[in-house]
Every structure is written in structure tokens, then in C-alpha cells.
Short mmCIF file of C-alpha atoms in Angstrom, two decimals:
data_model
loop_
_atom_site.label_atom_id
_atom_site.label_comp_id
_atom_site.label_asym_id
_atom_site.label_seq_id
_atom_site.Cartn_x
_atom_site.Cartn_y
_atom_site.Cartn_z
CA MET F 1032 -19.67 -12.78 8.68
CA GLU F 1033 -16.76 -11.25 10.39
CA ASN F 1034 -14.41 -8.35 9.32
CA GLN F 1035 -11.09 -9.23 7.68
CA THR F 1036 -8.40 -7.31 5.54
CA PHE F 1037 -9.33 -7.30 1.90
CA THR F 1038 -6.94 -5.66 -0.91
CA ILE F 1039 -9.19 -4.18 -3.69
CA SER F 1040 -7.54 -3.76 -7.17
CA VAL F 1041 -9.21 -1.21 -9.47
CA TYR F 1042 -8.07 -1.08 -13.10
CA SER F 1043 -9.25 2.18 -14.86
CA GLU F 1044 -8.57 4.86 -17.22
CA ASN F 1045 -6.72 7.88 -15.76
CA ASN F 1046 -9.69 10.28 -15.55
CA VAL F 1047 -10.01 13.45 -13.10
CA GLY F 1048 -12.54 12.73 -10.57
CA LEU F 1049 -12.45 8.96 -10.45
CA LEU F 1050 -10.59 8.78 -6.98
CA ASN F 1051 -13.36 11.25 -5.46
CA ARG F 1052 -16.24 9.05 -6.83
CA ILE F 1053 -14.41 5.87 -5.55
CA SER F 1054 -13.92 7.30 -2.17
CA GLY F 1055 -17.46 8.17 -1.88
CA ILE F 1056 -18.50 4.79 -2.35
CA PHE F 1057 -16.78 3.88 0.82
CA LEU F 1058 -18.00 6.98 2.57
CA LYS F 1059 -21.67 6.09 1.96
CA ARG F 1060 -21.19 2.75 3.56
CA HIS F 1061 -18.99 4.21 6.50
CA ILE F 1062 -16.11 2.03 5.63
CA ASN F 1063 -12.84 3.51 6.40
CA ILE F 1064 -9.89 3.13 3.78
CA LEU F 1065 -6.88 1.86 5.44
CA SER F 1066 -4.46 2.45 2.61
CA LEU F 1067 -4.67 3.72 -0.78
CA ASN F 1068 -2.05 3.84 -3.57
CA VAL F 1069 -2.77 4.75 -7.27
CA SER F 1070 -0.05 4.22 -10.01
CA GLU F 1071 0.49 3.08 -13.46
CA SER F 1072 -0.44 -0.63 -14.34
CA GLU F 1073 1.27 -3.08 -16.73
CA ILE F 1074 -0.48 -1.14 -19.48
CA GLU F 1075 0.64 2.58 -20.23
CA THR F 1076 -2.68 4.17 -20.41
CA VAL F 1077 -4.19 2.19 -17.26
CA SER F 1078 -4.16 3.02 -13.90
CA ARG F 1079 -4.36 0.73 -10.78
CA PHE F 1080 -5.70 1.70 -7.37
CA ILE F 1081 -4.85 -0.50 -4.66
CA ILE F 1082 -7.25 -0.07 -1.78
CA VAL F 1083 -7.03 -1.76 1.65
CA VAL F 1084 -10.20 -2.14 3.77
CA ASN F 1085 -11.34 -4.06 6.90
CA THR F 1086 -14.99 -5.17 6.37
CA THR F 1087 -16.94 -8.31 5.56
CA GLU F 1088 -16.71 -10.18 2.25
CA LYS F 1089 -20.30 -9.19 1.76
CA TRP F 1090 -19.58 -5.53 1.92
CA VAL F 1091 -16.42 -5.97 -0.24
CA GLN F 1092 -18.34 -7.70 -2.86
CA ASN F 1093 -21.07 -4.74 -2.90
CA ILE F 1094 -18.25 -2.24 -3.03
CA VAL F 1095 -16.45 -3.91 -5.87
CA GLY F 1096 -19.76 -3.90 -7.67
CA GLN F 1097 -20.32 -0.32 -7.19
CA ILE F 1098 -16.83 0.59 -8.29
CA GLU F 1099 -17.35 -1.47 -11.54
CA LYS F 1100 -20.30 0.69 -12.42
CA GLN F 1101 -18.07 3.80 -12.91
CA ILE F 1102 -17.47 4.53 -16.60
CA GLU F 1103 -13.66 4.68 -16.58
CA VAL F 1104 -13.37 1.41 -14.48
CA ILE F 1105 -12.14 -1.29 -16.64
CA LYS F 1106 -12.36 -4.06 -13.85
CA ALA F 1107 -12.18 -4.36 -10.05
CA PHE F 1108 -11.01 -7.43 -8.05
CA TYR F 1109 -10.75 -8.18 -4.24
CA HIS F 1110 -8.26 -10.40 -2.41
CA ILE F 1111 -7.69 -11.63 1.13
CA ASP F 1112 -4.03 -11.18 2.35
CA GLU F 1113 -3.24 -15.00 1.69
CA GLU F 1114 -4.06 -14.31 -2.01
CA THR F 1115 -1.60 -11.54 -2.53
CA ILE F 1116 2.14 -10.54 -2.13
CA PHE F 1117 2.19 -7.10 -0.73
CA LEU F 1118 4.59 -4.72 0.70
CA GLU F 1119 4.72 -1.07 2.17
CA ASN F 1120 7.58 1.21 2.28
CA ALA F 1121 8.76 3.69 4.92
CA LEU F 1122 11.18 6.45 5.48
CA PHE F 1123 12.59 7.42 8.92
CA LYS F 1124 14.61 10.58 9.42
CA ILE F 1125 16.80 10.49 12.45
CA GLU F 1126 19.51 12.83 13.94
CA SER F 1127 22.90 12.21 12.32
CA SER F 1128 24.84 12.27 15.59
CA LEU F 1129 22.90 9.11 16.71
CA LEU F 1130 24.46 7.31 13.59
CA PHE F 1131 27.69 7.37 15.18
CA ASP F 1132 27.14 7.90 18.77
CA GLU F 1133 24.68 5.09 19.28
CA ARG F 1134 25.96 1.60 18.21
CA GLN F 1135 22.49 0.16 18.92
CA ILE F 1136 21.07 2.11 15.88
CA GLN F 1137 23.37 0.46 13.48
CA ASN F 1138 22.37 -2.96 14.91
CA ILE F 1139 18.75 -2.19 14.55
CA ILE F 1140 19.25 -1.09 10.96
CA LYS F 1141 20.96 -4.28 10.02
CA GLU F 1142 18.62 -6.66 12.05
CA SER F 1143 15.40 -5.07 10.26
CA ASN F 1144 16.93 -5.53 6.90
CA SER F 1145 16.57 -1.64 6.39
CA GLU F 1146 19.04 0.66 4.61
CA ILE F 1147 20.31 4.01 4.82
CA VAL F 1148 19.50 5.94 1.80
CA THR F 1149 21.23 9.47 2.68
CA VAL F 1150 23.31 11.11 5.40
CA SER F 1151 24.02 14.58 6.04
CA ARG F 1152 25.33 16.60 8.63
CA ASP F 1153 22.13 17.18 10.54
CA PHE F 1154 20.00 13.92 9.77
CA PHE F 1155 20.10 10.47 8.14
CA VAL F 1156 17.29 8.61 6.44
CA ILE F 1157 16.49 5.02 6.74
CA SER F 1158 14.38 3.28 4.30
CA LYS F 1159 12.36 -0.16 5.12
CA SER F 1160 10.27 -2.25 2.81
CA GLY F 1161 8.04 -5.01 4.23
CA LYS F 1162 4.81 -5.96 5.93
CA ARG F 1163 3.14 -3.14 8.09
CA SER F 1164 4.16 -5.26 11.11
CA GLU F 1165 7.69 -5.14 10.24
CA ILE F 1166 7.57 -1.35 9.86
CA GLU F 1167 5.91 -0.72 12.90
CA GLU F 1168 8.34 -2.90 14.75
CA LEU F 1169 11.28 -0.68 13.59
CA TYR F 1170 9.28 2.32 14.43
CA GLU F 1171 8.98 1.16 18.02
CA LYS F 1172 12.86 0.33 18.11
CA LEU F 1173 13.79 3.77 16.78
CA LYS F 1174 11.24 5.80 18.80
CA PRO F 1175 13.35 6.03 22.02
CA PHE F 1176 16.17 7.86 19.92
CA GLY F 1177 13.95 10.48 18.60
CA ILE F 1178 12.21 10.22 15.22
CA MET F 1179 12.46 13.76 13.33
CA GLN F 1180 10.10 12.50 10.51
CA PHE F 1181 8.20 9.27 9.50
CA VAL F 1182 6.22 8.50 6.37
CA ARG F 1183 4.84 5.17 5.33
CA SER F 1184 3.41 4.38 1.90
CA GLY F 1185 0.23 2.75 1.18
CA ARG F 1186 0.20 -0.97 0.39
CA ILE F 1187 1.47 -2.25 -3.09
CA SER F 1188 0.20 -5.64 -4.01
CA ILE F 1189 0.10 -8.32 -6.77
CA SER F 1190 -1.99 -11.30 -6.69
CA LYS F 1191 -0.53 -14.86 -6.51
CA GLU F 1192 -2.85 -15.97 -9.10
CA LYS F 1193 -2.97 -14.82 -12.66
CA MET F 1194 -6.07 -12.48 -12.88
CA GLU F 1195 -8.59 -12.57 -15.65
CA ILE F 1196 -7.63 -8.92 -16.16
CA SER F 1197 -4.35 -10.04 -17.81
CA ALA F 1198 -6.01 -11.08 -21.18
CA LEU F 1199 -8.07 -7.86 -21.32
CA LEU F 1200 -5.05 -5.65 -20.65
CA GLU F 1201 -3.12 -7.71 -23.28
CA GLU F 1202 -5.81 -6.76 -25.78
CA LEU F 1203 -5.58 -3.14 -24.74
CA LYS F 1204 -1.66 -3.20 -25.11
CA GLN F 1205 -2.22 -4.69 -28.88
CA LYS F 1206 -4.36 -1.58 -29.83
#
């Protein structure tokens, strides 16, 4: 079995310490977490973890099984990239004078389907949503102009197919 990228979705109660225990499961197996995002889910009291790893399917099955043993975890799933719709978000802070002095930056923003979210006297901020490769490509294009600050979010993702958790979450919603 060869390594590939997996997106693990964990639905859980929002309890203190759960993130630490989940990250410990990866630590024990020497598997690096490439991306981690935690947010509310479709149900008000249920949180959703999106964890991206590069490992074998055997290992990801083992990890999901260990995660599901945590008391607060309702259900955990894993998907390959082709089974999900996913994005990352990034912000780039650039010196303001470049926006007006370098026509090429305006073209880069337009061609990359990015947007300017704020402009001040000293800097402007570009926002980009897309696949990691699209964000990395924009980074490389902006790098020669001098990036003052850069930040990228973890992956956010939804499955293409209806997940069995939907019925379970619907029951929770009714309560």
C-alpha cells in the first residue's frame, strides 16, 4: 500500500482536551497532520474536525477506529481527495505602493481570481480561496514583490456523497 492524501472528518461533542487526545493518536503512530480545522457542524452542539494526512489506507482506517473510541466522538470518516470538495483560504499582505506602481500585481490578482479585501496607506491584503496548488502558485507569483505577511487556513471539505452521519445528526437536531 502506498501513501496518499486522506481527509478525516470527525463529528464530536465540543469538549476540552479532545483535540489533544486526537493529536496524540497521530503522534503515537508518527503520522504528521498536514492540515487541521475545527468548526461548528450542521448541528449547533456538534463540532467537526477536518484532518488531512498523508499515509496508507490501512493506517488511516486504524486511526479512524482509534478516534471513534474517544467518548465525545460521535462518528469519524475518511475520504480520498476525489470523494470530497475542498478548499483552503489564504491572505497575503503586500506593500501598498506596489498596488499602484506595479501593474503586474493587478494582473496577478485578476488572473488568479483573488480579491483585495483591504487597502491602507502602508499595505493591502489579497484573499485567495482554492486548492493548495492554486494558493502556492499565487504565492510564487507574489514572492518577487515582497510578501509582508502570509497565512493559509487548513483544509475545509465536504463529501460528495451523503454521509451516514446525516441521519444521526438529524436525530440530534430533533432533540
